[in-house]
Every structure is written in C-alpha cells, then in structure tokens.
Coordinates of C-alpha atoms in Angstrom, one line a residue:
Chain A
M1 CA -42.4 6.0 -29.5
T2 CA -41.5 2.8 -27.9
Q3 CA -41.3 2.2 -24.2
P4 CA -37.8 2.3 -22.7
D5 CA -36.3 -1.1 -21.8
T6 CA -36.7 -0.3 -18.1
A7 CA -40.5 0.0 -18.3
A8 CA -41.0 -3.7 -17.6
K9 CA -38.5 -3.9 -14.7
R10 CA -39.6 -4.2 -11.2
T11 CA -38.0 -1.6 -8.9
V12 CA -36.1 -2.8 -5.9
F13 CA -35.3 -0.5 -3.0
I14 CA -32.5 -1.1 -0.6
V15 CA -33.3 0.8 2.6
S16 CA -31.1 0.9 5.6
D17 CA -30.2 3.1 8.6
G18 CA -26.5 2.3 7.9
T19 CA -24.6 1.7 4.6
G20 CA -27.2 -0.6 3.3
I21 CA -24.4 -3.2 2.4
T22 CA -26.0 -6.0 4.4
A23 CA -29.4 -5.2 2.8
E24 CA -27.8 -5.2 -0.6
T25 CA -25.9 -8.4 -0.1
F26 CA -29.1 -10.0 1.1
A27 CA -31.2 -8.5 -1.8
N28 CA -28.6 -9.8 -4.4
S29 CA -28.6 -13.3 -2.9
V30 CA -32.4 -13.7 -2.8
L31 CA -32.9 -12.0 -6.1
S32 CA -30.2 -14.3 -7.8
Q33 CA -32.9 -17.0 -7.5
F34 CA -34.9 -15.0 -10.1
D35 CA -34.1 -13.4 -13.5
M36 CA -31.8 -10.6 -12.3
A37 CA -32.2 -8.6 -15.5
S38 CA -35.8 -7.8 -14.6
F39 CA -34.9 -5.7 -11.5
R40 CA -33.8 -2.1 -11.1
H41 CA -32.0 -1.3 -7.9
I42 CA -32.3 1.9 -6.0
R43 CA -30.2 2.4 -2.8
M44 CA -31.5 4.5 0.1
P45 CA -28.7 4.3 2.8
F46 CA -28.5 6.3 6.1
I47 CA -32.4 6.4 6.6
D48 CA -31.9 7.3 10.3
S49 CA -34.7 9.8 11.1
L50 CA -38.4 10.0 10.7
E51 CA -38.0 12.8 8.1
K52 CA -35.8 10.6 5.9
A53 CA -38.2 7.7 6.5
A54 CA -41.1 9.8 5.2
A55 CA -39.1 10.8 2.1
A56 CA -38.1 7.1 1.5
A57 CA -41.7 6.1 1.8
A58 CA -42.7 8.9 -0.6
R59 CA -40.2 7.7 -3.2
I60 CA -41.4 4.0 -2.9
D61 CA -45.0 5.2 -3.4
R62 CA -43.9 7.3 -6.4
A63 CA -42.4 4.2 -8.1
Y64 CA -45.6 2.3 -7.3
D65 CA -47.7 5.0 -9.0
D66 CA -45.5 5.3 -12.0
E67 CA -45.1 1.6 -12.6
G68 CA -48.4 0.2 -11.3
M69 CA -46.6 -2.6 -9.5
R70 CA -45.5 -2.8 -5.9
P71 CA -41.8 -2.2 -5.5
I72 CA -39.8 -4.8 -3.6
V73 CA -38.2 -3.3 -0.5
F74 CA -35.3 -5.0 1.2
S75 CA -34.6 -3.2 4.4
T76 CA -32.5 -3.4 7.6
L77 CA -34.1 -0.8 9.8
V78 CA -33.4 -1.2 13.5
N79 CA -35.5 1.5 14.9
P80 CA -39.1 0.4 15.1
R81 CA -40.6 3.8 14.5
I82 CA -38.5 4.4 11.4
H83 CA -39.3 0.9 10.2
A84 CA -43.1 1.5 10.8
R85 CA -42.9 4.9 8.9
V86 CA -41.2 3.3 5.8
R87 CA -43.7 0.5 5.8
Q88 CA -46.6 2.8 5.3
A89 CA -45.5 2.9 1.6
H90 CA -47.0 0.4 -1.0
G91 CA -44.3 -2.2 -1.4
L92 CA -43.5 -5.8 -0.7
F93 CA -41.3 -5.5 2.4
L94 CA -38.6 -8.0 3.2
D95 CA -36.8 -6.9 6.4
L96 CA -34.0 -8.7 8.1
F97 CA -34.5 -7.2 11.6
A98 CA -38.3 -7.4 11.8
T99 CA -38.1 -11.0 10.7
F100 CA -35.2 -12.5 12.6
V101 CA -34.5 -10.4 15.8
A102 CA -37.8 -11.5 17.5
P103 CA -37.1 -15.3 17.4
L104 CA -33.5 -14.6 18.5
E105 CA -34.7 -12.5 21.5
E106 CA -36.9 -15.4 22.5
E107 CA -34.2 -18.1 22.0
L108 CA -31.5 -16.1 23.9
G109 CA -33.9 -14.7 26.6
V110 CA -32.6 -11.3 26.2
K111 CA -33.8 -8.1 24.5
S112 CA -31.9 -6.7 21.5
N113 CA -30.2 -3.3 21.5
H114 CA -32.8 -1.7 19.1
S115 CA -30.2 1.1 18.9
I116 CA -29.5 2.7 15.6
G117 CA -25.9 2.9 14.9
R118 CA -24.9 -0.1 17.0
T119 CA -22.9 -1.6 14.2
H120 CA -21.2 1.8 13.5
S121 CA -18.9 1.2 16.5
V122 CA -17.1 -1.2 14.3
A123 CA -14.9 1.7 13.4
D124 CA -13.5 1.7 16.9
S125 CA -13.1 -2.0 17.4
R126 CA -10.1 -4.2 17.5
Q127 CA -11.4 -6.2 14.5
Y128 CA -11.7 -3.1 12.4
H129 CA -8.1 -2.2 13.2
N130 CA -7.1 -5.7 12.2
R131 CA -8.7 -5.3 8.9
I132 CA -7.0 -2.0 8.2
E133 CA -3.7 -3.5 9.2
A134 CA -4.3 -6.5 7.0
I135 CA -5.1 -4.3 4.0
N136 CA -1.9 -2.3 4.5
F137 CA 0.0 -5.5 4.9
S138 CA -1.4 -7.1 1.7
L139 CA -0.7 -3.9 -0.3
A140 CA 2.9 -3.7 0.9
H141 CA 3.4 -7.5 0.2
D142 CA 1.7 -7.4 -3.2
D143 CA 3.5 -9.1 -6.1
G144 CA 6.6 -10.0 -4.1
Q145 CA 7.4 -6.4 -3.4
L146 CA 8.5 -6.8 0.2
H147 CA 10.2 -9.9 1.8
S148 CA 10.7 -8.5 5.3
G149 CA 7.3 -9.1 6.7
L150 CA 6.5 -12.5 5.3
S151 CA 6.9 -14.1 8.7
Q152 CA 3.8 -12.2 9.8
A153 CA 1.8 -13.3 6.8
D154 CA -1.2 -15.6 7.5
V155 CA -1.0 -16.8 3.9
I156 CA 1.3 -16.3 0.9
L157 CA -0.3 -16.8 -2.4
V158 CA 1.9 -18.0 -5.3
G159 CA 1.1 -18.3 -9.0
V160 CA 2.0 -17.0 -12.4
S161 CA 1.4 -13.4 -13.4
R162 CA -2.3 -12.5 -13.7
C163 CA -3.8 -15.7 -12.3
G164 CA -5.8 -13.7 -9.6
K165 CA -3.3 -13.3 -6.7
T166 CA -3.8 -9.5 -6.0
P167 CA -7.6 -9.3 -5.9
T168 CA -7.8 -12.4 -3.7
S169 CA -5.1 -11.1 -1.3
L170 CA -7.0 -7.8 -1.0
Y171 CA -10.4 -9.6 -0.5
L172 CA -8.9 -11.8 2.1
A173 CA -7.6 -8.7 4.0
M174 CA -10.7 -6.6 3.6
Q175 CA -13.3 -9.2 4.2
Y176 CA -11.6 -11.4 6.8
G177 CA -8.7 -9.3 8.2
V178 CA -6.3 -12.0 7.0
K179 CA -2.7 -10.8 6.3
A180 CA -2.3 -12.2 2.7
A181 CA 1.0 -11.7 0.9
N182 CA 1.4 -12.7 -2.7
Y183 CA 4.4 -13.7 -4.8
P184 CA 4.7 -14.3 -8.5
L185 CA 6.2 -17.4 -10.0
I186 CA 8.2 -16.3 -13.1
P187 CA 10.0 -18.0 -15.8
E188 CA 13.3 -17.5 -14.0
D189 CA 11.9 -19.6 -11.1
F190 CA 11.0 -22.4 -13.6
E191 CA 14.5 -22.3 -15.2
R192 CA 16.2 -22.5 -11.8
D193 CA 13.6 -25.2 -11.1
S194 CA 13.1 -24.1 -7.4
L195 CA 10.8 -21.9 -5.4
P196 CA 11.9 -18.3 -5.1
G197 CA 14.5 -18.3 -2.3
S198 CA 12.6 -16.3 0.3
L199 CA 9.5 -18.6 0.1
A200 CA 11.0 -21.9 1.0
Q201 CA 11.1 -21.2 4.7
Y202 CA 7.4 -20.4 4.7
R203 CA 6.2 -23.6 3.0
D204 CA 3.2 -24.1 5.4
K205 CA 1.8 -20.7 4.5
L206 CA 2.0 -21.1 0.8
F207 CA -1.2 -21.5 -1.2
G208 CA -1.1 -21.8 -5.0
L209 CA -3.5 -20.3 -7.6
T210 CA -3.6 -21.6 -11.1
I211 CA -5.7 -20.8 -14.2
Q212 CA -6.5 -22.3 -17.6
P213 CA -3.9 -21.2 -20.1
E214 CA -6.6 -20.1 -22.6
R215 CA -8.2 -17.9 -20.0
L216 CA -4.8 -16.6 -18.9
A217 CA -4.0 -15.6 -22.5
E218 CA -7.2 -13.6 -22.7
V219 CA -6.4 -11.8 -19.5
R220 CA -2.8 -11.0 -20.4
N221 CA -3.9 -9.9 -23.9
E222 CA -6.1 -7.1 -22.4
R223 CA -3.0 -5.8 -20.6
R224 CA -0.3 -6.4 -23.3
P225 CA -1.9 -7.2 -26.6
D226 CA 0.0 -9.4 -29.0
S227 CA 3.0 -9.8 -26.7
K228 CA 5.0 -12.9 -26.1
Y229 CA 3.9 -12.6 -22.4
A230 CA 0.2 -13.0 -23.6
S231 CA 0.7 -15.7 -26.2
L232 CA -1.1 -19.0 -25.6
E233 CA 2.3 -20.9 -25.9
Q234 CA 3.9 -18.8 -23.2
C235 CA 0.8 -19.1 -20.9
R236 CA 0.7 -22.9 -21.4
Y237 CA 4.4 -23.2 -20.5
E238 CA 4.1 -21.1 -17.4
V239 CA 1.0 -22.7 -16.1
A240 CA 2.4 -26.2 -16.6
E241 CA 5.7 -25.4 -15.0
A242 CA 3.9 -23.6 -12.0
Q243 CA 1.6 -26.6 -11.4
R244 CA 4.6 -29.0 -11.6
M245 CA 6.5 -26.9 -9.0
M246 CA 3.4 -26.8 -6.7
R247 CA 2.9 -30.5 -7.0
R248 CA 6.6 -31.2 -6.2
E249 CA 6.7 -28.8 -3.4
G250 CA 3.5 -30.1 -1.9
I251 CA 1.7 -26.7 -2.1
R252 CA -2.1 -26.9 -2.0
W253 CA -3.6 -25.0 -5.0
L254 CA -6.9 -24.3 -6.8
S255 CA -7.9 -23.2 -10.2
T256 CA -9.3 -19.6 -10.4
T257 CA -10.6 -20.0 -14.0
T258 CA -14.4 -20.3 -13.1
K259 CA -14.4 -19.0 -9.5
S260 CA -15.3 -15.6 -8.2
I261 CA -12.8 -13.8 -5.8
E262 CA -15.2 -14.6 -3.0
E263 CA -15.1 -18.3 -3.7
I264 CA -11.4 -18.4 -4.1
A265 CA -10.9 -16.5 -0.8
T266 CA -13.4 -18.6 1.2
T267 CA -11.9 -21.9 -0.1
I268 CA -8.4 -20.8 0.9
L269 CA -9.6 -19.9 4.4
Q270 CA -11.2 -23.3 4.7
E271 CA -8.1 -25.2 3.3
L272 CA -5.6 -23.3 5.6
R273 CA -8.1 -23.5 8.5
L274 CA -7.8 -19.8 9.0
T275 CA -10.7 -18.4 10.8
G276 CA -10.4 -14.8 9.8
M277 CA -10.6 -12.0 12.4
A278 CA -13.0 -9.6 10.9
Chain B
M1 CA -10.8 -26.1 37.5
T2 CA -12.7 -23.1 36.1
Q3 CA -14.7 -23.4 33.0
P4 CA -13.0 -21.8 30.0
D5 CA -14.4 -18.4 28.9
T6 CA -16.0 -19.9 25.8
A7 CA -18.2 -22.2 27.9
A8 CA -21.0 -19.6 28.2
K9 CA -20.8 -18.7 24.5
R10 CA -23.6 -19.6 22.2
T11 CA -22.4 -21.2 19.0
V12 CA -23.5 -19.7 15.7
F13 CA -23.2 -21.7 12.6
I14 CA -23.0 -20.1 9.1
V15 CA -24.2 -22.6 6.6
S16 CA -24.2 -22.1 2.9
D17 CA -24.0 -23.9 -0.4
G18 CA -21.7 -21.1 -1.6
T19 CA -19.1 -19.0 0.1
G20 CA -21.3 -18.2 3.1
I21 CA -20.5 -14.5 2.7
T22 CA -24.2 -13.5 2.4
A23 CA -25.0 -15.7 5.4
E24 CA -22.2 -14.2 7.4
T25 CA -23.0 -10.6 6.6
F26 CA -26.6 -11.3 7.5
A27 CA -25.6 -13.0 10.8
N28 CA -23.3 -10.2 11.8
S29 CA -25.9 -7.7 11.0
V30 CA -28.6 -9.4 13.0
L31 CA -26.3 -10.4 15.9
S32 CA -25.0 -6.8 16.2
Q33 CA -28.4 -6.2 18.0
F34 CA -27.2 -8.4 20.8
D35 CA -24.0 -8.7 22.8
M36 CA -21.5 -9.9 20.2
A37 CA -19.1 -11.2 22.8
S38 CA -21.4 -13.9 23.7
F39 CA -21.3 -15.7 20.2
R40 CA -18.7 -18.1 18.8
H41 CA -18.9 -18.3 15.0
I42 CA -18.3 -21.4 12.9
R43 CA -18.4 -21.2 9.1
M44 CA -19.5 -24.1 7.0
P45 CA -19.3 -23.0 3.4
F46 CA -19.9 -25.1 0.2
I47 CA -22.5 -27.4 1.7
D48 CA -23.7 -28.5 -1.7
S49 CA -24.5 -32.3 -1.4
L50 CA -26.5 -34.4 1.0
E51 CA -23.4 -36.0 2.5
K52 CA -22.0 -32.6 3.4
A53 CA -25.5 -31.7 4.7
A54 CA -25.5 -34.7 7.0
A55 CA -21.9 -33.8 8.2
A56 CA -23.1 -30.3 8.9
A57 CA -26.2 -31.5 10.7
A58 CA -24.0 -33.9 12.9
R59 CA -21.6 -31.0 13.8
I60 CA -24.6 -28.8 14.8
D61 CA -25.9 -31.6 17.0
R62 CA -22.6 -32.2 18.6
A63 CA -22.5 -28.5 19.6
Y64 CA -26.0 -28.9 21.0
D65 CA -24.9 -32.0 23.0
D66 CA -21.6 -30.4 24.3
E67 CA -23.2 -27.1 25.3
G68 CA -26.7 -28.0 26.3
M69 CA -28.1 -25.0 24.3
R70 CA -29.4 -25.0 20.7
P71 CA -26.9 -23.4 18.4
I72 CA -28.0 -20.6 16.2
V73 CA -27.9 -21.5 12.5
F74 CA -27.8 -18.8 9.8
S75 CA -28.2 -20.4 6.4
T76 CA -28.5 -19.7 2.8
L77 CA -29.3 -23.1 1.3
V78 CA -31.1 -22.9 -2.0
N79 CA -31.6 -26.6 -2.6
P80 CA -34.7 -27.8 -0.6
R81 CA -33.4 -31.3 0.0
I82 CA -30.1 -30.0 1.4
H83 CA -31.9 -27.4 3.5
A84 CA -34.3 -30.1 4.9
R85 CA -31.4 -32.4 5.8
V86 CA -29.5 -29.7 7.7
R87 CA -32.6 -28.7 9.5
Q88 CA -32.9 -32.2 11.0
A89 CA -30.2 -30.9 13.5
H90 CA -31.2 -29.3 16.9
G91 CA -30.7 -25.6 16.2
L92 CA -32.6 -22.3 15.9
F93 CA -32.7 -22.0 12.1
L94 CA -32.7 -18.6 10.4
D95 CA -32.7 -19.0 6.7
L96 CA -32.8 -16.3 4.0
F97 CA -34.1 -18.4 1.2
A98 CA -36.7 -20.4 3.0
T99 CA -38.1 -17.2 4.5
F100 CA -37.9 -14.7 1.7
V101 CA -38.1 -16.5 -1.6
A102 CA -41.7 -17.7 -1.2
P103 CA -43.3 -14.4 -0.7
L104 CA -41.2 -13.1 -3.7
E105 CA -42.4 -15.9 -5.9
E106 CA -46.0 -15.0 -5.1
E107 CA -45.4 -11.3 -5.7
L108 CA -43.6 -11.8 -9.0
G109 CA -45.8 -14.5 -10.2
V110 CA -42.8 -16.7 -11.2
K111 CA -41.0 -19.6 -9.7
S112 CA -37.4 -19.1 -8.5
N113 CA -34.4 -21.1 -10.0
H114 CA -33.8 -23.3 -7.0
S115 CA -30.6 -24.2 -8.6
I116 CA -27.5 -24.5 -6.5
G117 CA -24.6 -22.4 -7.9
R118 CA -26.8 -20.0 -9.6
T119 CA -24.9 -17.1 -8.1
H120 CA -21.6 -18.6 -9.1
S121 CA -22.1 -17.5 -12.7
V122 CA -21.0 -14.2 -11.3
A123 CA -17.4 -15.1 -12.3
D124 CA -18.4 -15.0 -16.0
S125 CA -20.4 -11.8 -16.0
R126 CA -19.8 -8.4 -17.2
Q127 CA -20.2 -7.0 -13.7
Y128 CA -17.5 -9.3 -12.4
H129 CA -15.2 -8.2 -15.1
N130 CA -15.9 -4.5 -14.2
R131 CA -15.0 -5.2 -10.6
I132 CA -11.6 -6.8 -11.4
E133 CA -10.9 -3.9 -13.8
A134 CA -11.8 -1.4 -11.1
I135 CA -9.5 -3.2 -8.5
N136 CA -6.6 -3.0 -11.1
F137 CA -7.4 0.6 -11.8
S138 CA -7.5 1.6 -8.1
L139 CA -4.2 -0.2 -7.4
A140 CA -2.5 1.4 -10.4
H141 CA -3.8 4.9 -9.3
D142 CA -3.1 4.5 -5.6
D143 CA -1.4 7.4 -3.9
G144 CA -1.0 9.5 -7.0
Q145 CA 1.2 6.9 -8.7
L146 CA -0.2 7.2 -12.2
H147 CA -1.7 10.3 -13.8
S148 CA -2.4 8.8 -17.2
G149 CA -5.6 7.1 -16.5
L150 CA -7.3 9.8 -14.3
S151 CA -9.7 10.7 -17.1
Q152 CA -11.2 7.2 -16.7
A153 CA -11.6 7.5 -13.0
D154 CA -15.2 7.6 -11.6
V155 CA -13.8 9.3 -8.5
I156 CA -10.5 10.7 -7.3
L157 CA -10.1 10.8 -3.5
V158 CA -7.9 13.5 -2.1
G159 CA -6.6 14.0 1.4
V160 CA -3.5 14.1 3.6
S161 CA -1.3 11.0 4.0
R162 CA -3.0 8.3 6.1
C163 CA -6.5 9.7 6.2
G164 CA -8.1 6.5 4.7
K165 CA -7.9 7.1 1.0
T166 CA -6.4 3.7 0.0
P167 CA -8.7 1.3 1.8
T168 CA -11.7 3.4 0.7
S169 CA -10.5 3.3 -3.0
L170 CA -10.1 -0.5 -2.9
Y171 CA -13.4 -0.9 -1.1
L172 CA -15.2 1.2 -3.8
A173 CA -13.6 -0.9 -6.5
M174 CA -14.1 -4.4 -4.9
Q175 CA -17.7 -3.8 -3.6
Y176 CA -19.1 -1.5 -6.3
G177 CA -16.9 -1.8 -9.4
V178 CA -16.1 2.0 -9.1
K179 CA -12.8 3.1 -10.6
A180 CA -11.5 5.0 -7.6
A181 CA -8.1 6.7 -7.9
N182 CA -6.5 8.5 -4.9
Y183 CA -4.1 11.3 -4.6
P184 CA -2.3 12.6 -1.6
L185 CA -2.3 16.3 -0.6
I186 CA 1.2 17.0 0.7
P187 CA 3.0 20.0 2.4
E188 CA 4.4 21.2 -1.0
D189 CA 0.8 21.5 -2.3
F190 CA -0.1 23.7 0.8
E191 CA 3.1 25.9 0.3
R192 CA 2.2 26.4 -3.4
D193 CA -1.3 27.0 -2.3
S194 CA -2.9 25.1 -5.2
L195 CA -4.2 21.7 -6.1
P196 CA -1.6 19.3 -7.5
G197 CA -1.4 20.3 -11.2
S198 CA -2.9 17.1 -12.7
L199 CA -6.1 17.3 -10.6
A200 CA -7.4 20.7 -11.5
Q201 CA -8.9 19.4 -14.7
Y202 CA -10.9 16.7 -12.9
R203 CA -12.5 18.9 -10.2
D204 CA -16.0 17.3 -10.7
K205 CA -14.5 14.0 -9.9
L206 CA -12.7 15.0 -6.7
F207 CA -13.9 13.9 -3.3
G208 CA -12.0 14.9 -0.1
L209 CA -11.3 12.8 3.0
T210 CA -10.3 14.5 6.3
I211 CA -9.6 13.3 9.7
Q212 CA -9.2 14.7 13.2
P213 CA -5.6 15.6 13.7
E214 CA -5.4 13.6 17.1
R215 CA -6.5 10.4 15.3
L216 CA -4.2 11.1 12.4
A217 CA -1.3 11.4 14.8
E218 CA -2.1 8.1 16.3
V219 CA -2.3 6.4 12.9
R220 CA 0.9 8.0 11.7
N221 CA 2.7 7.1 14.9
E222 CA 2.0 3.4 14.3
R223 CA 3.8 3.8 11.1
R224 CA 6.7 6.1 11.9
P225 CA 6.9 6.5 15.7
D226 CA 8.1 9.9 17.1
S227 CA 8.7 11.4 13.6
K228 CA 7.9 15.0 12.7
Y229 CA 5.4 13.4 10.2
A230 CA 3.5 11.8 13.1
S231 CA 3.7 14.8 15.4
L232 CA 0.4 16.4 16.5
E233 CA 1.6 19.8 15.4
Q234 CA 2.3 18.6 11.8
C235 CA -0.9 16.7 11.7
R236 CA -2.9 19.8 12.7
Y237 CA -1.1 21.9 10.1
E238 CA -1.8 19.5 7.2
V239 CA -5.4 18.8 8.2
A240 CA -6.1 22.5 8.5
E241 CA -4.5 23.3 5.2
A242 CA -6.2 20.4 3.4
Q243 CA -9.6 21.5 4.6
R244 CA -8.9 25.1 3.7
M245 CA -7.9 23.9 0.1
M246 CA -11.0 21.8 -0.3
R247 CA -13.3 24.6 0.9
R248 CA -11.7 27.1 -1.5
E249 CA -11.7 24.7 -4.4
G250 CA -15.4 23.6 -3.7
I251 CA -14.5 20.0 -3.2
R252 CA -17.0 17.9 -1.3
W253 CA -15.5 16.1 1.7
L254 CA -16.2 14.1 4.8
S255 CA -14.4 13.1 8.0
T256 CA -13.3 9.6 8.2
T257 CA -12.5 9.8 12.0
T258 CA -15.5 7.8 13.3
K259 CA -16.5 6.0 10.2
S260 CA -16.0 2.6 8.9
I261 CA -14.6 2.0 5.3
E262 CA -18.2 0.8 4.3
E263 CA -19.7 4.0 5.6
I264 CA -17.2 6.3 3.9
A265 CA -17.6 4.4 0.5
T266 CA -21.4 4.4 0.6
T267 CA -21.5 8.1 1.5
I268 CA -19.2 9.0 -1.4
L269 CA -21.3 6.9 -3.9
Q270 CA -24.4 8.8 -2.6
E271 CA -22.8 12.3 -2.8
L272 CA -21.4 11.7 -6.2
R273 CA -24.6 10.0 -7.3
L274 CA -22.5 7.1 -8.6
T275 CA -24.5 3.9 -8.9
G276 CA -21.8 1.4 -8.7
M277 CA -21.8 -1.4 -11.3
A278 CA -21.2 -4.5 -9.2

C-alpha cells in the first residue's frame, strides 16, 4: 500500500476565539510565500473557553504525533489564559495578538481591551448596518434591474454581459459597505451608439469593466455552450464597442481578465477615491 | 477656533503591494483591542515599485510632521527592498511578512518565494473559479428563485423573510466557495404545516436561521414601514412557527440576532462540517 498524498503535507491549524477569518486571511497571505500545495488547513473557530482550548491543544498534539512534524498554528486568541493553554501543544505558533498588541500598547500609552468578543459588537454597529444596506442595494441594482435608486449609488459598474460586474459589486458592498450598482452594455446600446438612457446623468459614478474577448467567450460558453452569445466573433464585437463607448464618454475602466475580484474592487475604490465605510 | 475632531486621532496606514485586504483585516483585528474611534485609516494598496514606496514613505512622514505622533503602519510588503524603503519613514511598523516569514522558513527548511504578485495568481486558479461559480449559484438560488439546481447545493438556508439568509449565502459563496442556496419560509408553509415541497428531499443540507421577533420587526419596518408584514405580532407568529417547523423536522438552526454575517457563516460551516474550497 502506498501512502496517501496527504502524508507529506504539513498541517496548519487556524485557531481563533471568533470566526477565525482574520487568522485565515493572515495564514493564506503568509503561506502564499511558500508552496501552498504542501499544507493541509484545519479551522478551529470559537475557541473561547479553557475547555475548548484544551481540546484544541490535544488536536494539535495528535497531529504532531501522527505526522512527526510540528503543525503550524496561526492564531488570534485575545484572552491570555486561553492563548497560554493552546500554546502548551507542540506547534509553531504564529499569533497576531501576542505579537502586535504589546508594541501598540507601548506606542499608544494605553492598555488593550483583552476582552474576548470585543469585535463581535460589530453586529450592532453603524458600519455593520451600512454593509447590510449596501449588500441589499447591490442586489436590487444588479444587472440594471432597478433604476430608481441609482442616485444613491456610490458607483455604477458598466460593461458587457459576464465581464465580472456582479461579483465585483457584491464584493464592494460586502467588504467595504460601498453601494455598487451594475448595468450591462448590450448590443442595442452599441447600435444606438449611446449610453443607456438612465446612465448619462450619473456619468461621474460610472466605472467600466472590460475583458479579453477570448476569456469572455470561455466564460459565456460555460453558461450557454455553442451559442451566438458565446461566439468569439460576438465577444470581440461587444468588447470593442464597449471600449469605444467608454473611451468616447470618458468613463474610467480596467480589464478584469487577469485580476481577482479583490484586486478589481480595490482598484475601483482607489480610482474613484471612495474610502469605503466598513 | 477649536481643533477639528480628527486632530486627536492617530493615523493608521495600510500599506501593501497587493489589494491591502489582508493588511486591513489584520489591522482591524489588532486595533479592535483598542478604542477604534481614535484611529483614522488611510489605505495605500498596490505599492509595488520603489517609486511608489518612496511616495508612501513621504506620505507617512507628512502625517508624522502634521500630527506630531508616529503613525501606525500595518503592512504586507513581500519585496525586501520595497519594504526597507517604506520603513525609512517615521512610523510604528507592524509587518506580517517581515515578522512571520522568517520563522516559517526555518521551520519548513525552505526559502519563501519573495516574489511580488505571488498571490495574484489566485485569479487563474481552480479555487478562484469555484468561488465565482458559487457566487453565481447563490445568486441564482436566492430567495427560492430556482429549484432546479438544489441538488448541487452544499447548503440550503431556510428561515422567515429578512432573517439574514441572503447576505449569509453570498458570504459563504464569496469567502469559502460554498454553494449556498436560500429558501424563505412563508405563512403558506406554516398553514400547510409542512416544509416547502421541493425542500423535503434535501433535508440533510438544510440549515435554519432565526431571529428575535423584535429585531425582525425593526428590519422589516425599514423596508415596509407600518405594514402588517413588519408588525411585531406578525413577526412573532412567523418566528414561532418557523422554529416549531425546524424543531419538528430536525433542522439545525441558529439565531442571527446578535451575530455578524461572518460569525453566522463560520458557524454553519462548522455545524455542517463543510470545509470550504476557497
């Protein structure tokens, strides 16, 4: 019998007293500097009592015993007693709080809260409310569905069908609390040779997304295989016309072809000098 | 003349060679241990050349001169030369890579990539494709719109209107690449006293969300003020019936009342033992 593929992988634990999303983002970012295929992630969120800390430590020690290598442990544990308990396990510990809170306390001349669940109050805050509002707004104004609220939009994304408008709008709303509408540019707009009627009055909020025709054809073919809509010829026509329109109307734009949603969203914020509320 | 309110705030710079989202998540998490109202955030993403590094350093120094206090600088700069250039400014530097990559190199016995843009390749990867697929799936299966794809869902959220199903579904898709459908429980379901017909066959994928009736009435009143739909009486009736149905059908559920989207999503992943692909 051969060893399973996972045998050579180093186990990475994500340990947090909350959701672990910060710890995981942090782990992904740091580990992206190494060969990602060689890690196996295990999330342990909501470690908020000494009992759970003991169980987490036991699980880390089990991985150590089974694999003969110290697991890597990324953690964001605020409570010092819980943190100390988990650290009794055999692992390489990389902890945001233990590492960075002390120098900040010194710099600011104040003590930190050291209170578990401090960040949980986010659910009650104004910022949180803005994010939910922005998500609802972006959903209601997806794909040109609703014109009535466009005056409240922070940004209106325009571009041909399947160029990435919807995921970008939702990401802007969810991550930054930005009210992002989106509006498709369709063949009728190109034939008429003008922006869709309701958009002209919001020119300063418009931001264009474009994409390589070859990539667009791939994406459209997944949705409607072998259709005219997905043909390379149609994609080339629409992309060229959309770019011509954006250039003529003075709409800033970027190509989504090789960018992640996060990169597209961050670039838009920067270009429009939106700060984001969340 | 009195000083503006911002005069006493400490400036926090978020500096990254990429989107800065990791650095910002990291900053928010660490600063949540202090009084958040006393910080002013400035994002500086895409600092990927020595010229941009020099401009960033100048901006940090200007804040130091204007405010007479060292700014706090959270950074995720991979390239050592860019990192060194930014660090010439007067600030308290808290850097993920400089701090954590070296101990990891030692532990793993390999050198890190040290290549800017390494994480950008995310846009081409299988994981990224899964996330976009999951977002499209969650949008198409929002609010019980489409029944045809439910067999492909990783999870189907159920609950009364406005209890938080949509933002949770989108977050599960966007953050974790989980295909999350959602389906409303409406008064007709309670009168018939059974799950909506199309859901019964997917019982093992169902997860319920509930909410305090008082909070639900507030949320619904923002949408349709003074309607029967938003009345406390109606909210109490629907929530009680939905909880009764979930209990009877053996559907796991949680209350969203005091939880953030992140906490709800993470708890669902944990309860359903979904690992998430992204």
